[in-house]
Tab-separated table of C-alpha atoms in Angstrom:
chain	number	residue	atom	x	y	z
A	18	MET	CA	-23.156	6.700	1.565
A	19	PRO	CA	-20.470	4.934	-0.582
A	20	ARG	CA	-20.226	1.040	-0.055
A	21	LEU	CA	-17.662	0.072	2.551
A	22	PHE	CA	-16.488	-3.132	0.607
A	23	GLY	CA	-14.607	-2.491	-2.633
A	24	THR	CA	-13.589	-5.004	-5.176
A	25	ASP	CA	-11.519	-6.883	-2.739
A	26	GLY	CA	-12.606	-6.301	0.915
A	27	VAL	CA	-12.351	-2.981	2.830
A	28	ARG	CA	-9.234	-0.964	2.198
A	29	GLY	CA	-7.864	2.344	3.057
A	30	VAL	CA	-4.987	4.180	4.857
A	31	ALA	CA	-4.309	2.203	8.157
A	32	GLY	CA	-5.166	4.422	11.042
A	33	VAL	CA	-7.192	6.937	8.989
A	34	ASP	CA	-9.725	5.091	6.866
A	35	LEU	CA	-9.218	1.646	8.553
A	36	THR	CA	-9.122	2.283	12.331
A	37	PRO	CA	-8.828	-0.075	15.291
A	38	ASP	CA	-12.541	0.505	16.104
A	39	LEU	CA	-13.689	-0.218	12.583
A	40	ALA	CA	-11.499	-3.452	12.556
A	41	VAL	CA	-12.979	-4.825	15.766
A	42	ARG	CA	-16.592	-4.119	14.709
A	43	LEU	CA	-16.097	-5.436	11.246
A	44	ALA	CA	-14.583	-8.704	12.644
A	45	ALA	CA	-17.494	-9.010	15.129
A	46	ALA	CA	-20.066	-8.227	12.344
A	47	ALA	CA	-18.475	-10.875	10.019
A	48	ALA	CA	-18.497	-13.457	12.775
A	49	ALA	CA	-22.288	-12.794	13.204
A	50	GLU	CA	-22.802	-13.241	9.451
A	51	LEU	CA	-20.402	-16.227	8.614
A	52	ALA	CA	-20.304	-18.374	11.711
A	53	PRO	CA	-23.000	-20.277	13.623
A	54	ALA	CA	-23.894	-18.803	17.009
A	55	PRO	CA	-21.430	-20.041	19.868
A	56	SER	CA	-23.011	-22.493	22.241
A	57	GLY	CA	-20.988	-22.871	25.515
A	58	THR	CA	-17.509	-24.237	24.627
A	59	ASP	CA	-18.791	-25.434	21.137
A	60	ARG	CA	-17.395	-22.473	19.308
A	61	PRO	CA	-17.007	-21.663	15.630
A	62	ARG	CA	-13.322	-21.229	14.371
A	63	ALA	CA	-11.723	-18.756	12.049
A	64	ALA	CA	-8.272	-18.410	10.559
A	65	VAL	CA	-6.510	-15.081	10.421
A	66	GLY	CA	-3.544	-14.120	8.372
A	67	ARG	CA	-1.738	-11.022	7.329
A	68	ASP	CA	1.121	-9.649	5.031
A	69	THR	CA	4.161	-7.786	6.301
A	70	ARG	CA	2.843	-4.242	6.605
A	71	PRO	CA	3.790	-2.693	10.023
A	72	SER	CA	-0.021	-1.811	10.539
A	73	GLY	CA	-0.876	-5.555	9.993
A	74	GLU	CA	0.236	-6.260	13.610
A	75	TRP	CA	-2.248	-3.901	15.276
A	76	LEU	CA	-4.969	-4.630	12.843
A	77	GLU	CA	-4.406	-8.359	13.505
A	78	SER	CA	-4.740	-7.662	17.219
A	79	ALA	CA	-7.955	-5.565	16.546
A	80	VAL	CA	-9.579	-8.308	14.223
A	81	VAL	CA	-8.602	-10.995	16.699
A	82	ALA	CA	-10.012	-9.145	19.638
A	83	GLY	CA	-13.497	-8.616	17.636
A	84	LEU	CA	-13.682	-12.281	16.825
A	85	LEU	CA	-12.928	-13.540	20.341
A	86	ALA	CA	-15.581	-11.192	21.854
A	87	ALA	CA	-18.019	-12.599	19.292
A	88	GLY	CA	-17.340	-16.107	20.554
A	89	VAL	CA	-14.998	-17.447	17.798
A	90	ASP	CA	-11.769	-19.388	18.289
A	91	VAL	CA	-9.013	-18.016	16.253
A	92	ASP	CA	-6.014	-19.708	14.496
A	93	VAL	CA	-3.587	-16.937	14.190
A	94	LEU	CA	-1.391	-17.562	11.169
A	95	GLY	CA	0.761	-14.584	11.272
A	96	VAL	CA	2.505	-13.475	8.017
A	97	THR	CA	1.144	-15.777	5.293
A	98	PRO	CA	-0.131	-15.371	1.713
A	99	THR	CA	-3.829	-14.580	1.093
A	100	PRO	CA	-4.385	-17.940	-0.728
A	101	ALA	CA	-2.778	-19.802	2.189
A	102	VAL	CA	-5.434	-18.396	4.382
A	103	ALA	CA	-8.033	-19.631	2.076
A	104	HIS	CA	-6.489	-23.129	2.054
A	105	ALA	CA	-6.398	-23.245	5.816
A	106	VAL	CA	-10.127	-22.423	5.946
A	107	GLY	CA	-10.954	-25.260	3.593
A	108	ALA	CA	-8.362	-27.885	4.974
A	109	THR	CA	-9.411	-27.381	8.734
A	110	GLY	CA	-13.239	-26.943	8.186
A	111	ALA	CA	-13.015	-23.410	9.736
A	112	ALA	CA	-16.194	-21.366	9.537
A	113	PHE	CA	-14.439	-18.468	7.790
A	114	GLY	CA	-11.038	-16.785	7.129
A	115	VAL	CA	-9.808	-13.036	7.506
A	116	VAL	CA	-6.874	-11.631	5.669
A	117	ILE	CA	-5.309	-8.312	6.692
A	118	SER	CA	-3.736	-6.968	3.531
A	119	ALA	CA	-3.856	-4.425	0.848
A	120	SER	CA	-2.342	-6.601	-1.787
A	121	HIS	CA	-0.506	-4.528	-4.134
A	122	ASN	CA	-1.246	-1.134	-2.645
A	123	PRO	CA	1.487	1.011	-1.047
A	124	MET	CA	2.785	0.308	2.476
A	125	PRO	CA	0.606	2.930	4.306
A	126	ASP	CA	-2.598	1.152	3.050
A	127	ASN	CA	-4.088	-1.944	4.443
A	128	GLY	CA	-7.344	-3.975	4.129
A	129	ILE	CA	-9.610	-6.606	5.610
A	130	LYS	CA	-11.058	-9.245	3.503
A	131	PHE	CA	-12.844	-12.436	4.335
A	132	PHE	CA	-13.229	-15.991	3.101
A	133	ALA	CA	-16.318	-17.967	3.604
A	134	ALA	CA	-16.409	-21.600	4.532
A	135	GLY	CA	-14.441	-23.582	2.146
A	136	GLY	CA	-12.068	-20.850	1.493
A	137	ARG	CA	-14.290	-19.061	-0.973
A	138	LYS	CA	-14.658	-15.234	-1.502
A	139	LEU	CA	-17.888	-13.640	-0.350
A	140	PRO	CA	-20.521	-12.587	-2.724
A	141	ASP	CA	-21.690	-9.017	-2.770
A	142	ALA	CA	-24.831	-9.866	-0.883
A	143	ALA	CA	-22.857	-11.363	2.222
A	144	GLU	CA	-20.575	-8.195	2.317
A	145	ASP	CA	-23.662	-5.982	2.323
A	146	ARG	CA	-25.043	-8.010	5.221
A	147	ILE	CA	-21.901	-7.573	7.249
A	148	GLU	CA	-21.867	-3.817	6.509
A	149	ALA	CA	-25.427	-3.526	7.616
A	150	ARG	CA	-24.619	-5.407	10.865
A	151	LEU	CA	-22.052	-2.625	11.785
A	152	ALA	CA	-25.053	-0.371	12.685
A	153	GLU	CA	-26.633	-3.134	15.018
A	154	PRO	CA	-25.627	-3.884	18.655
A	155	LEU	CA	-24.056	-7.412	18.714
A	156	PRO	CA	-25.219	-9.747	21.510
A	157	PRO	CA	-22.585	-10.038	24.390
A	158	VAL	CA	-20.720	-13.231	24.783
A	159	THR	CA	-19.470	-14.233	28.196
A	160	GLY	CA	-18.149	-17.098	30.292
A	161	GLY	CA	-17.170	-20.206	28.266
A	162	GLY	CA	-18.599	-18.773	24.973
A	163	VAL	CA	-15.657	-16.238	24.652
A	164	GLY	CA	-13.268	-17.373	21.922
A	165	ARG	CA	-9.669	-18.568	22.396
A	166	ARG	CA	-6.666	-17.785	20.216
A	167	GLU	CA	-4.103	-20.445	19.045
A	168	ASP	CA	-0.762	-19.067	17.613
A	169	ALA	CA	1.287	-22.184	17.444
A	170	VAL	CA	-0.391	-23.473	14.371
A	171	ALA	CA	1.356	-21.021	12.054
A	172	ALA	CA	4.397	-23.034	11.194
A	173	ALA	CA	2.424	-26.215	10.743
A	174	ARG	CA	-0.073	-24.481	8.408
A	175	SER	CA	2.734	-23.071	6.435
A	176	THR	CA	4.343	-26.472	5.991
A	177	ALA	CA	1.010	-27.964	5.063
A	178	TYR	CA	0.346	-25.389	2.448
A	179	VAL	CA	3.865	-25.824	0.782
A	180	GLU	CA	3.160	-29.520	0.690
A	181	HIS	CA	-0.295	-28.960	-0.911
A	182	LEU	CA	1.146	-26.682	-3.466
A	183	VAL	CA	3.972	-29.046	-4.474
A	184	SER	CA	1.722	-31.958	-4.590
A	185	SER	CA	-0.489	-30.388	-7.237
A	186	LEU	CA	2.401	-30.275	-9.756
A	187	PRO	CA	2.320	-32.619	-12.850
A	188	HIS	CA	6.016	-32.305	-13.237
A	189	ARG	CA	9.000	-31.313	-11.169
A	190	LEU	CA	11.216	-28.298	-11.628
A	191	ASP	CA	14.558	-29.816	-11.480
A	192	GLY	CA	17.125	-28.075	-13.678
A	193	LEU	CA	15.279	-24.756	-13.662
A	194	ARG	CA	16.878	-21.694	-12.284
A	195	VAL	CA	14.324	-19.297	-11.146
A	196	VAL	CA	14.591	-15.729	-9.551
A	197	VAL	CA	11.606	-15.079	-7.202
A	198	ASP	CA	10.687	-11.479	-6.351
A	199	CYS	CA	8.690	-11.677	-3.087
A	200	ALA	CA	7.741	-7.952	-3.077
A	201	ASN	CA	8.905	-7.712	0.396
A	202	GLY	CA	5.552	-9.156	1.500
A	203	ALA	CA	3.850	-12.367	2.449
A	204	ALA	CA	5.367	-14.544	-0.313
A	205	GLY	CA	8.664	-14.558	1.382
A	206	ALA	CA	7.302	-16.665	4.099
A	207	VAL	CA	6.422	-19.448	1.569
A	208	ALA	CA	7.389	-18.955	-2.060
A	209	PRO	CA	11.031	-19.803	-1.814
A	210	ALA	CA	10.407	-22.943	0.131
A	211	ALA	CA	7.770	-24.043	-2.290
A	212	TYR	CA	9.799	-23.466	-5.418
A	213	ARG	CA	12.825	-25.243	-3.743
A	214	ALA	CA	10.484	-28.107	-2.738
A	215	ALA	CA	9.591	-28.677	-6.272
A	216	GLY	CA	13.299	-28.958	-7.379
A	217	ALA	CA	14.052	-25.421	-8.754
A	218	ASP	CA	17.317	-23.691	-7.996
A	219	VAL	CA	15.953	-20.471	-6.492
A	220	VAL	CA	17.328	-16.952	-6.176
A	221	VAL	CA	15.320	-14.726	-3.965
A	222	ILE	CA	15.060	-10.985	-4.115
A	223	ASN	CA	12.983	-8.384	-2.151
A	224	ASP	CA	12.226	-10.543	0.782
A	225	ASP	CA	12.498	-8.048	3.588
A	226	PRO	CA	10.144	-9.113	6.339
A	227	THR	CA	9.673	-5.815	8.164
A	228	GLY	CA	6.963	-4.670	5.645
A	229	TYR	CA	8.425	-1.031	5.438
A	230	ARG	CA	9.255	-1.662	1.717
A	231	ILE	CA	6.243	-3.867	0.721
A	232	ASN	CA	5.494	-3.436	-3.014
A	233	ASP	CA	8.044	-0.436	-3.008
A	234	GLY	CA	9.598	-0.487	-6.445
A	235	CYS	CA	9.461	-4.351	-6.584
A	236	GLY	CA	7.077	-7.216	-7.113
A	237	ALA	CA	4.372	-7.754	-9.700
A	238	THR	CA	3.816	-3.985	-9.988
A	239	HIS	CA	7.485	-3.107	-10.592
A	240	LEU	CA	9.194	-5.636	-12.695
A	241	GLY	CA	12.459	-3.762	-13.335
A	242	PRO	CA	14.471	-5.391	-10.437
A	243	LEU	CA	13.327	-8.860	-11.391
A	244	GLN	CA	14.299	-8.316	-15.115
A	245	ALA	CA	17.778	-7.162	-13.911
A	246	ALA	CA	18.146	-10.051	-11.583
A	247	VAL	CA	17.237	-12.781	-14.123
A	248	ARG	CA	19.907	-11.450	-16.558
A	249	ASP	CA	22.377	-11.125	-13.615
A	250	HIS	CA	21.929	-14.580	-12.536
A	251	ALA	CA	21.507	-16.037	-15.972
A	252	ALA	CA	18.159	-17.687	-14.845
A	253	ASP	CA	15.749	-19.430	-17.015
A	254	VAL	CA	12.658	-17.515	-15.517
A	255	GLY	CA	11.624	-14.831	-13.147
A	256	ILE	CA	8.606	-14.953	-11.108
A	257	ALA	CA	7.074	-11.928	-9.419
A	258	HIS	CA	4.555	-11.862	-6.712
A	259	ASP	CA	2.594	-8.989	-5.070
A	260	GLY	CA	2.381	-8.184	-1.383
A	261	ASP	CA	-0.102	-10.882	-0.277
A	262	ALA	CA	1.163	-13.356	-3.026
A	263	ASP	CA	-2.081	-13.799	-4.846
A	264	ARG	CA	-0.557	-12.503	-8.113
A	265	CYS	CA	2.023	-13.941	-10.264
A	266	LEU	CA	3.729	-12.303	-13.392
A	267	ALA	CA	6.810	-13.665	-15.121
A	268	VAL	CA	9.764	-12.488	-17.171
A	269	ASP	CA	11.689	-14.711	-19.581
A	270	THR	CA	15.531	-15.196	-19.693
A	271	ALA	CA	15.846	-12.054	-21.843
A	272	GLY	CA	13.717	-10.095	-19.418
A	273	ALA	CA	10.555	-9.870	-21.621
A	274	VAL	CA	7.465	-9.575	-19.426
A	275	VAL	CA	4.848	-12.402	-19.555
A	276	ASP	CA	1.597	-11.077	-18.130
A	277	GLY	CA	-1.480	-12.841	-16.744
A	278	ASP	CA	-3.231	-13.214	-20.060
A	279	GLN	CA	-0.086	-14.992	-21.595
A	280	ILE	CA	0.104	-17.249	-18.624
A	281	LEU	CA	-3.542	-18.149	-18.902
A	282	ALA	CA	-2.969	-19.060	-22.483
A	283	VAL	CA	-0.039	-21.217	-21.639
A	284	LEU	CA	-1.823	-23.072	-18.832
A	285	ALA	CA	-5.125	-23.356	-20.936
A	286	LEU	CA	-3.295	-25.227	-23.631
A	287	ALA	CA	-1.523	-27.346	-21.094
A	288	LEU	CA	-4.827	-28.398	-19.247
A	289	ARG	CA	-6.480	-29.018	-22.762
A	290	GLU	CA	-3.588	-31.237	-23.631
A	291	GLN	CA	-3.931	-33.078	-20.280
A	292	GLY	CA	-7.718	-33.507	-20.915
A	293	ARG	CA	-8.405	-31.325	-17.766
A	294	LEU	CA	-9.815	-28.006	-19.220
A	295	ARG	CA	-13.436	-28.650	-18.053
A	296	GLY	CA	-16.008	-27.023	-20.477
A	297	ASP	CA	-13.232	-26.263	-23.013
A	298	ALA	CA	-13.422	-22.694	-21.589
A	299	VAL	CA	-11.549	-20.106	-19.770
A	300	ALA	CA	-13.112	-17.370	-17.575
A	301	ALA	CA	-11.427	-14.001	-17.871
A	302	THR	CA	-12.466	-10.258	-17.521
A	303	VAL	CA	-13.461	-7.743	-20.050
A	304	MET	CA	-10.062	-6.113	-19.798
A	305	SER	CA	-8.232	-9.260	-21.049
A	306	ASN	CA	-6.170	-8.652	-24.204
A	307	LEU	CA	-7.802	-9.320	-27.522
A	308	GLY	CA	-4.786	-11.622	-28.259
A	309	LEU	CA	-5.934	-13.998	-25.516
A	310	ARG	CA	-9.455	-14.230	-27.070
A	311	GLN	CA	-7.813	-14.851	-30.529
A	312	VAL	CA	-5.457	-17.772	-29.376
A	313	LEU	CA	-8.098	-19.373	-27.381
A	314	ALA	CA	-10.502	-19.396	-30.523
A	315	THR	CA	-7.799	-20.571	-32.595
A	316	HIS	CA	-7.558	-23.764	-30.364
A	317	GLY	CA	-11.415	-24.063	-30.044
A	318	ILE	CA	-11.529	-22.797	-26.418
A	319	ALA	CA	-14.230	-20.498	-25.454
A	320	LEU	CA	-13.723	-17.400	-23.260
A	321	ALA	CA	-16.271	-16.918	-20.503
A	322	GLU	CA	-16.220	-13.098	-19.977
A	323	THR	CA	-16.657	-11.507	-16.557
A	324	ALA	CA	-16.648	-7.972	-14.897
A	325	VAL	CA	-13.355	-6.684	-13.644
A	326	GLY	CA	-12.240	-8.494	-10.494
A	327	ASP	CA	-11.051	-11.854	-9.593
A	328	ARG	CA	-14.260	-12.390	-7.372
A	329	TYR	CA	-16.315	-12.251	-10.613
A	330	VAL	CA	-13.940	-14.639	-12.375
A	331	LEU	CA	-14.411	-17.019	-9.503
A	332	GLU	CA	-18.173	-16.715	-9.555
A	333	ARG	CA	-18.197	-17.488	-13.288
A	334	MET	CA	-15.982	-20.501	-12.854
A	335	ALA	CA	-18.112	-21.978	-10.067
A	336	ALA	CA	-21.281	-21.288	-12.162
A	337	ASP	CA	-19.882	-22.979	-15.401
A	338	ASP	CA	-17.681	-25.471	-13.573
A	339	LEU	CA	-14.484	-24.332	-15.094
A	340	ALA	CA	-10.887	-25.283	-14.183
A	341	LEU	CA	-9.135	-22.205	-15.105
A	342	GLY	CA	-9.704	-18.324	-15.112
A	343	GLY	CA	-7.904	-15.205	-14.305
A	344	GLU	CA	-6.986	-11.520	-15.057
A	345	GLN	CA	-4.223	-9.761	-16.940
A	346	SER	CA	-2.732	-8.486	-13.604
A	347	GLY	CA	-1.649	-12.063	-12.780
A	348	HIS	CA	-4.644	-13.268	-10.497
A	349	LEU	CA	-5.062	-16.682	-11.933
A	350	ILE	CA	-7.392	-19.401	-10.264
A	351	LEU	CA	-6.536	-23.062	-10.838
A	352	ALA	CA	-9.903	-24.541	-9.426
A	353	ASP	CA	-8.691	-28.038	-9.207
A	354	HIS	CA	-6.261	-26.980	-6.555
A	355	ALA	CA	-7.398	-23.776	-5.049
A	356	SER	CA	-10.509	-21.737	-3.948
A	357	THR	CA	-9.086	-18.401	-4.918
A	358	GLY	CA	-6.318	-16.832	-6.829
A	359	ASP	CA	-2.925	-18.124	-5.861
A	360	GLY	CA	0.201	-16.529	-7.314
A	361	ILE	CA	2.611	-19.230	-5.958
A	362	LEU	CA	0.410	-22.095	-7.247
A	363	THR	CA	0.383	-20.177	-10.737
A	364	GLY	CA	4.146	-19.794	-10.626
A	365	LEU	CA	4.670	-23.539	-9.778
A	366	HIS	CA	2.364	-24.623	-12.591
A	367	LEU	CA	3.894	-22.343	-15.215
A	368	LEU	CA	7.289	-23.441	-14.217
A	369	ALA	CA	6.218	-27.085	-14.374
A	370	ARG	CA	5.016	-26.501	-18.059
A	371	ILE	CA	8.411	-25.263	-18.885
A	372	ALA	CA	10.041	-28.194	-17.283
A	373	ALA	CA	7.803	-30.845	-18.871
A	374	THR	CA	8.070	-29.445	-22.425
A	375	GLY	CA	11.736	-28.472	-22.200
A	376	ARG	CA	10.786	-25.167	-24.138
A	377	PRO	CA	11.838	-21.860	-22.709
A	378	LEU	CA	9.205	-19.402	-21.483
A	379	ALA	CA	9.534	-17.033	-24.459
A	380	ASP	CA	8.650	-19.967	-26.813
A	381	LEU	CA	5.599	-20.961	-24.718
A	382	ALA	CA	4.289	-17.409	-24.381
A	383	ALA	CA	4.614	-16.663	-28.084
A	384	VAL	CA	1.596	-18.753	-28.644
A	385	MET	CA	-0.230	-15.491	-27.908
A	386	THR	CA	0.253	-12.107	-29.609
A	387	ARG	CA	-0.398	-9.389	-27.190
A	388	LEU	CA	-2.154	-6.534	-28.846
A	389	PRO	CA	-1.215	-2.935	-27.849
A	390	GLN	CA	-3.630	-1.782	-25.210
A	391	VAL	CA	-4.250	1.764	-24.319
A	392	LEU	CA	-6.125	2.872	-21.145
A	393	VAL	CA	-7.226	6.562	-20.767
A	394	ASN	CA	-9.060	7.758	-17.631
A	395	VAL	CA	-11.254	10.740	-18.111
A	396	ARG	CA	-12.603	12.708	-15.066
A	397	VAL	CA	-16.299	13.750	-15.495
A	398	ALA	CA	-19.118	15.426	-13.716
A	399	ASP	CA	-21.670	12.948	-14.917
A	400	GLN	CA	-20.739	9.343	-15.752
A	401	THR	CA	-24.079	8.516	-17.237
A	402	GLY	CA	-24.052	11.629	-19.567
A	403	ALA	CA	-20.536	10.903	-20.708
A	404	LEU	CA	-21.350	7.253	-21.532
A	405	ASP	CA	-24.414	8.416	-23.539
A	406	ALA	CA	-22.236	10.836	-25.421
A	407	LEU	CA	-19.598	8.089	-26.193
A	408	ALA	CA	-22.252	5.545	-27.509
A	409	GLU	CA	-22.023	6.593	-31.209
A	410	PRO	CA	-18.360	7.332	-31.371
A	411	VAL	CA	-17.675	4.029	-29.788
A	412	ALA	CA	-19.740	2.100	-32.172
A	413	ALA	CA	-17.992	3.926	-35.082
A	414	ALA	CA	-14.532	3.200	-33.824
A	415	THR	CA	-15.366	-0.549	-33.080
A	416	ALA	CA	-16.604	-0.780	-36.722
A	417	ASP	CA	-13.468	0.867	-37.998
A	418	LEU	CA	-11.097	-1.307	-36.077
A	419	GLY	CA	-12.816	-4.548	-36.960
A	420	ALA	CA	-11.388	-7.919	-35.909
A	421	ASP	CA	-8.066	-6.454	-35.159
A	422	GLY	CA	-9.170	-4.132	-32.338
A	423	ARG	CA	-11.580	-3.491	-29.637
A	424	VAL	CA	-13.046	-0.605	-27.491
A	425	LEU	CA	-14.172	-0.864	-24.004
A	426	VAL	CA	-15.643	1.955	-22.048
A	427	ARG	CA	-16.676	1.653	-18.446
A	428	PRO	CA	-17.410	3.938	-15.422
A	429	SER	CA	-15.202	3.769	-12.333
A	430	GLY	CA	-17.011	2.297	-9.349
A	431	THR	CA	-14.981	4.418	-6.759
A	432	GLU	CA	-14.142	7.682	-8.624
A	433	PRO	CA	-15.984	10.241	-11.087
A	434	ILE	CA	-14.011	8.654	-13.969
A	435	VAL	CA	-14.827	6.990	-17.136
A	436	ARG	CA	-12.242	4.488	-18.391
A	437	ILE	CA	-11.633	4.187	-22.094
A	438	MET	CA	-9.552	1.052	-23.167
A	439	VAL	CA	-8.682	0.659	-26.889
A	440	GLU	CA	-6.802	-2.285	-28.570
A	441	ALA	CA	-5.466	-2.250	-31.980
A	442	ARG	CA	-2.692	-3.602	-34.159
A	443	SER	CA	-0.316	-0.712	-33.326
A	444	HIS	CA	0.148	1.421	-30.352
A	445	ASP	CA	-0.132	4.511	-32.338
A	446	ARG	CA	-3.560	3.400	-33.629
A	447	ALA	CA	-4.822	2.552	-30.177
A	448	SER	CA	-3.695	5.843	-28.844
A	449	ALA	CA	-5.276	7.868	-31.655
A	450	VAL	CA	-8.578	6.216	-31.068
A	451	ALA	CA	-8.544	6.409	-27.445
A	452	ASP	CA	-7.642	10.080	-27.480
A	453	ALA	CA	-10.348	10.848	-30.001
A	454	LEU	CA	-12.931	9.234	-27.696
A	455	ALA	CA	-11.648	10.924	-24.562
A	456	ALA	CA	-11.849	14.272	-26.337
A	457	VAL	CA	-15.628	13.663	-26.859
A	458	ILE	CA	-16.185	13.854	-23.053
A	459	ARG	CA	-13.346	16.312	-22.085
């Protein structure tokens, strides 16, 4: 049987893979794993939030029903960014949090993910225990042990979250004109207010709250509308979020893309300058661009490498007590201010660096040279055999590329696919090496 939990919670097509019955049972199983057993009216508490997807409404009802039946009191936060739920868990002392979102996935998909006490993502072992509990009958909760729901806290939690974000800034954003793409998702409930409260002149695009167009040709996965809006409004910067607002990508005034690796480089140098880059290291995944490794090394900053997935970045940051980490996709973690990746927090701190230095984003991002990166996915019948066949060709290609390139081969965890990533000084060179390696196993 495949593992129910993926790299970021349980995801699938809402109503097909993710059913009301599964949502109720998953919530109850999570309560049994993450919350102390209720005792009379002394019940544990959980925070529940969602993005704008239409399916989020019935999934929210199912999740809340499962939690109440398990004896958990629930703060229903409504449409709110994923990191806002994590913040609410930590700020209120809740036992855990639940987010109903499929992040950057298309609208028909949805997902359920959990935060443990303190607003931290669950380790694999905890997810496995929750999955195992799905097969067990859960003890009935009756009378005063049944949970209660509270909906009136949503506005207050949103205000507190915006105040938290803005209070973290080392410099206000006065004088900056910013276009913010909310991806027609949860960012629309918070991001414009946060950027404006920090002093920016904000132009908002793609903030339809209905959820029918979430991530549809917009946001962090489709930067074209943001690039056009930045030029049309003569803005200094464009900021793009995804459906649940845990990602941040940027475009400069000319419309050039600044990805998560470049933002990591800019913020790493800022934290180093401020004496706040603990361990003189940054956590990033094996997919981070070689250019990031090179600029960090030039400034004497180590790169703590992790597996792909922001949860593994978080684990490495906690283990090494690091202040900064993230992914090329725009999931960045600023550990002094958040327990998980937070796209709005990232955007605010990037803008604060621009405002503090008086330098345009293009100038700041130029500290890193992004090497061309080519990714080829090859469908195979036997992943192990394919990896064995690639061992010698990969070693030869790596030696040939030298310090100016890199080869990374890894199996997909969800499909019969081997992923071949090649970086080189030119796109043509990277493509040629990737195609040659793919041909070995095709």
